Coordinates of N, CA and C and ligand atoms in Angstrom, one line a residue:
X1 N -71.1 -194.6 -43.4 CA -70.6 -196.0 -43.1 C -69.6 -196.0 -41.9
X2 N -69.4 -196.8 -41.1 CA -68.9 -197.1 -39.7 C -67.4 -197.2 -40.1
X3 N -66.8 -196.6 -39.7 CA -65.7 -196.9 -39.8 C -64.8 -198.3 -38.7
X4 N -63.6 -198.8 -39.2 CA -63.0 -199.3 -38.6 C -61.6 -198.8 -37.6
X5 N -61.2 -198.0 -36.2 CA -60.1 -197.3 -36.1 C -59.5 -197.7 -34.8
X6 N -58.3 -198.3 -34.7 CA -57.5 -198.2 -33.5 C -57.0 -197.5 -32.6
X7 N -57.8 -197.4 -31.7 CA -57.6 -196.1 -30.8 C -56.9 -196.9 -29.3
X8 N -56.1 -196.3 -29.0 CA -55.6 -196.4 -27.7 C -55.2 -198.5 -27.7
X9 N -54.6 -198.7 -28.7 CA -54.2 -200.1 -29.3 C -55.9 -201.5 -28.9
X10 N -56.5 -200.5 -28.9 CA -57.6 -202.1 -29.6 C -58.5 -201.5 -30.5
X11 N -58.9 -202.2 -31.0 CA -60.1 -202.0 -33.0 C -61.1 -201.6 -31.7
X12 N -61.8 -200.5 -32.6 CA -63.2 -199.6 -32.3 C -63.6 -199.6 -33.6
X13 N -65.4 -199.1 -33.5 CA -65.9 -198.7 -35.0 C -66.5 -197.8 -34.3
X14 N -66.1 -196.7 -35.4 CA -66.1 -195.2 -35.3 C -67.6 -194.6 -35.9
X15 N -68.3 -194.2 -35.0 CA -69.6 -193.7 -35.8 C -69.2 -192.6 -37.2
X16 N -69.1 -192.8 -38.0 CA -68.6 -191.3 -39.0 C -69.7 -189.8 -39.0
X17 N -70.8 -190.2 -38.5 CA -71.8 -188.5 -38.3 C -71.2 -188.2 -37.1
X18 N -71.1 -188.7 -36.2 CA -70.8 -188.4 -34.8 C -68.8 -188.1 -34.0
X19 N -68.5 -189.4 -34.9 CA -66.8 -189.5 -34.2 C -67.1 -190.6 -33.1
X20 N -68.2 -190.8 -32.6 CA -68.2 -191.8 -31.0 C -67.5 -192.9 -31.7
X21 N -66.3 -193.5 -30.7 CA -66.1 -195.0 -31.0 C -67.0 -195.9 -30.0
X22 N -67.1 -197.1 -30.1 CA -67.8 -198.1 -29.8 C -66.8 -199.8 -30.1
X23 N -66.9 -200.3 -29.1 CA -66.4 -201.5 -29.5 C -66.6 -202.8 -30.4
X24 N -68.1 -202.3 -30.0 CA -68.9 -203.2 -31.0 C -69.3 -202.5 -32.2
X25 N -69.7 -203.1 -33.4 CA -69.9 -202.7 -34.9 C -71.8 -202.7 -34.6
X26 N -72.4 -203.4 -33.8 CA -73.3 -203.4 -34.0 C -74.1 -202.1 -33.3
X27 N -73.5 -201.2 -32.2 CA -74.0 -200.4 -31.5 C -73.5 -199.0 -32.1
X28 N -72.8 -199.1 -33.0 CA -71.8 -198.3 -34.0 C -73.0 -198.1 -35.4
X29 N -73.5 -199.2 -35.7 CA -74.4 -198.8 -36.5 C -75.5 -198.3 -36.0
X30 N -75.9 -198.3 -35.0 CA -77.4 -197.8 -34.4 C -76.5 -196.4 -34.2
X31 N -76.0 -196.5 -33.3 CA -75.3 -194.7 -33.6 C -75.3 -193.9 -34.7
X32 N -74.5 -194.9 -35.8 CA -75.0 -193.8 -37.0 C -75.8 -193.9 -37.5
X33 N -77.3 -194.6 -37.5 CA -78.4 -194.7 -38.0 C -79.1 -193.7 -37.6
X34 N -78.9 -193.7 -35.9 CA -79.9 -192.4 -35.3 C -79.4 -191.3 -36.1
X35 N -77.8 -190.9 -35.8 CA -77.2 -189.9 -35.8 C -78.1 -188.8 -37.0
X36 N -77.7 -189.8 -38.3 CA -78.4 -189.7 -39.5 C -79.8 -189.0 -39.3
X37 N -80.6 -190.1 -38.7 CA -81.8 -189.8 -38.7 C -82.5 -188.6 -38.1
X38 N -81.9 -188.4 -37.3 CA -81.9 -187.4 -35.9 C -81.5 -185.7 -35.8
X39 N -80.1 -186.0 -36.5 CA -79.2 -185.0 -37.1 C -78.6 -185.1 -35.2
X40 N -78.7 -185.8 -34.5 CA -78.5 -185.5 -33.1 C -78.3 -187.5 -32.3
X41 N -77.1 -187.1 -32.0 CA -76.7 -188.0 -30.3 C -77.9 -189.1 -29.6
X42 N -77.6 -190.0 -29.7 CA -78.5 -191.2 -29.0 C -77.9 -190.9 -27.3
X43 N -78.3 -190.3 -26.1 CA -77.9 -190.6 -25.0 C -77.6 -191.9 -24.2
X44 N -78.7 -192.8 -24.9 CA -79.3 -193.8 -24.7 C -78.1 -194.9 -25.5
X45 N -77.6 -194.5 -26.8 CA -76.7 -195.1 -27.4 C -75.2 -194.3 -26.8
X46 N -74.7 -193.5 -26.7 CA -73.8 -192.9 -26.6 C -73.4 -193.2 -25.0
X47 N -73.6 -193.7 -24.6 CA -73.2 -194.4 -23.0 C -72.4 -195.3 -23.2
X48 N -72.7 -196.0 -24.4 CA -72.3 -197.3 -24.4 C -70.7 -197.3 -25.4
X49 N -70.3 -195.8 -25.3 CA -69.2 -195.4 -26.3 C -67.5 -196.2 -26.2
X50 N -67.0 -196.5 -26.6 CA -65.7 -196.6 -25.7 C -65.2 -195.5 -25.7
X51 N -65.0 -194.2 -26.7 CA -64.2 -193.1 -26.6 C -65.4 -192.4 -27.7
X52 N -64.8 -191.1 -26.9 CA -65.4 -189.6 -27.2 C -64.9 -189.3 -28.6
X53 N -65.5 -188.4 -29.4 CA -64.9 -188.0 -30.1 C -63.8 -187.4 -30.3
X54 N -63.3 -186.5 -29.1 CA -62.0 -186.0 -29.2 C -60.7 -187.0 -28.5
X55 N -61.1 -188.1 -28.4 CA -60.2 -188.7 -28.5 C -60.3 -189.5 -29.9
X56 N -60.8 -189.7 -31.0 CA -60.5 -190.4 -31.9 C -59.7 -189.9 -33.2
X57 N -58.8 -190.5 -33.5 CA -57.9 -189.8 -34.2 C -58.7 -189.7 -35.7
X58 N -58.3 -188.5 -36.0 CA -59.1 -188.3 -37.6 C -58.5 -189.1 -38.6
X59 N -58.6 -189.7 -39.7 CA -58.0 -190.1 -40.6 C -58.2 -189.8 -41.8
X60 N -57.0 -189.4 -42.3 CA -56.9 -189.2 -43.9 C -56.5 -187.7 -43.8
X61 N -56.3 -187.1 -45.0 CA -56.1 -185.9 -45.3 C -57.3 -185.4 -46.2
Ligands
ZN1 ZN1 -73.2 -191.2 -33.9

């Protein structure tokens, strides 16, 4: 499920197989749809990221 996470002070949704944030919720779910499906990165989707994984902060313990 896509998460919701504020990174660098504006809302992203966070692919959860991957970590990519995305601005949009809708390109956030095709990310984790492939991701899922694929076990592997959309290049094609992952362009369109706002932030990398290592910039998104983890949440929770
Ligand atoms: Zn992904």
């Amino acid at each position: 499920m896509v998460r919701f996470a504020r990174i660098c002070g504006t809302g992203d949704y966070v692919c959860e197989e991957c970590g990519t944030a995305y601005h949009d919720l809708e390109t956030a779910r095709r990310c984790e749809d492939f991701c899922r499906t694929h076990h592997a990165c959309s290049l094609e989707i992952i362009r369109h990221a706002a932030h990398q994984p290592s910039e998104v902060p983890s949440t929770g313990s």
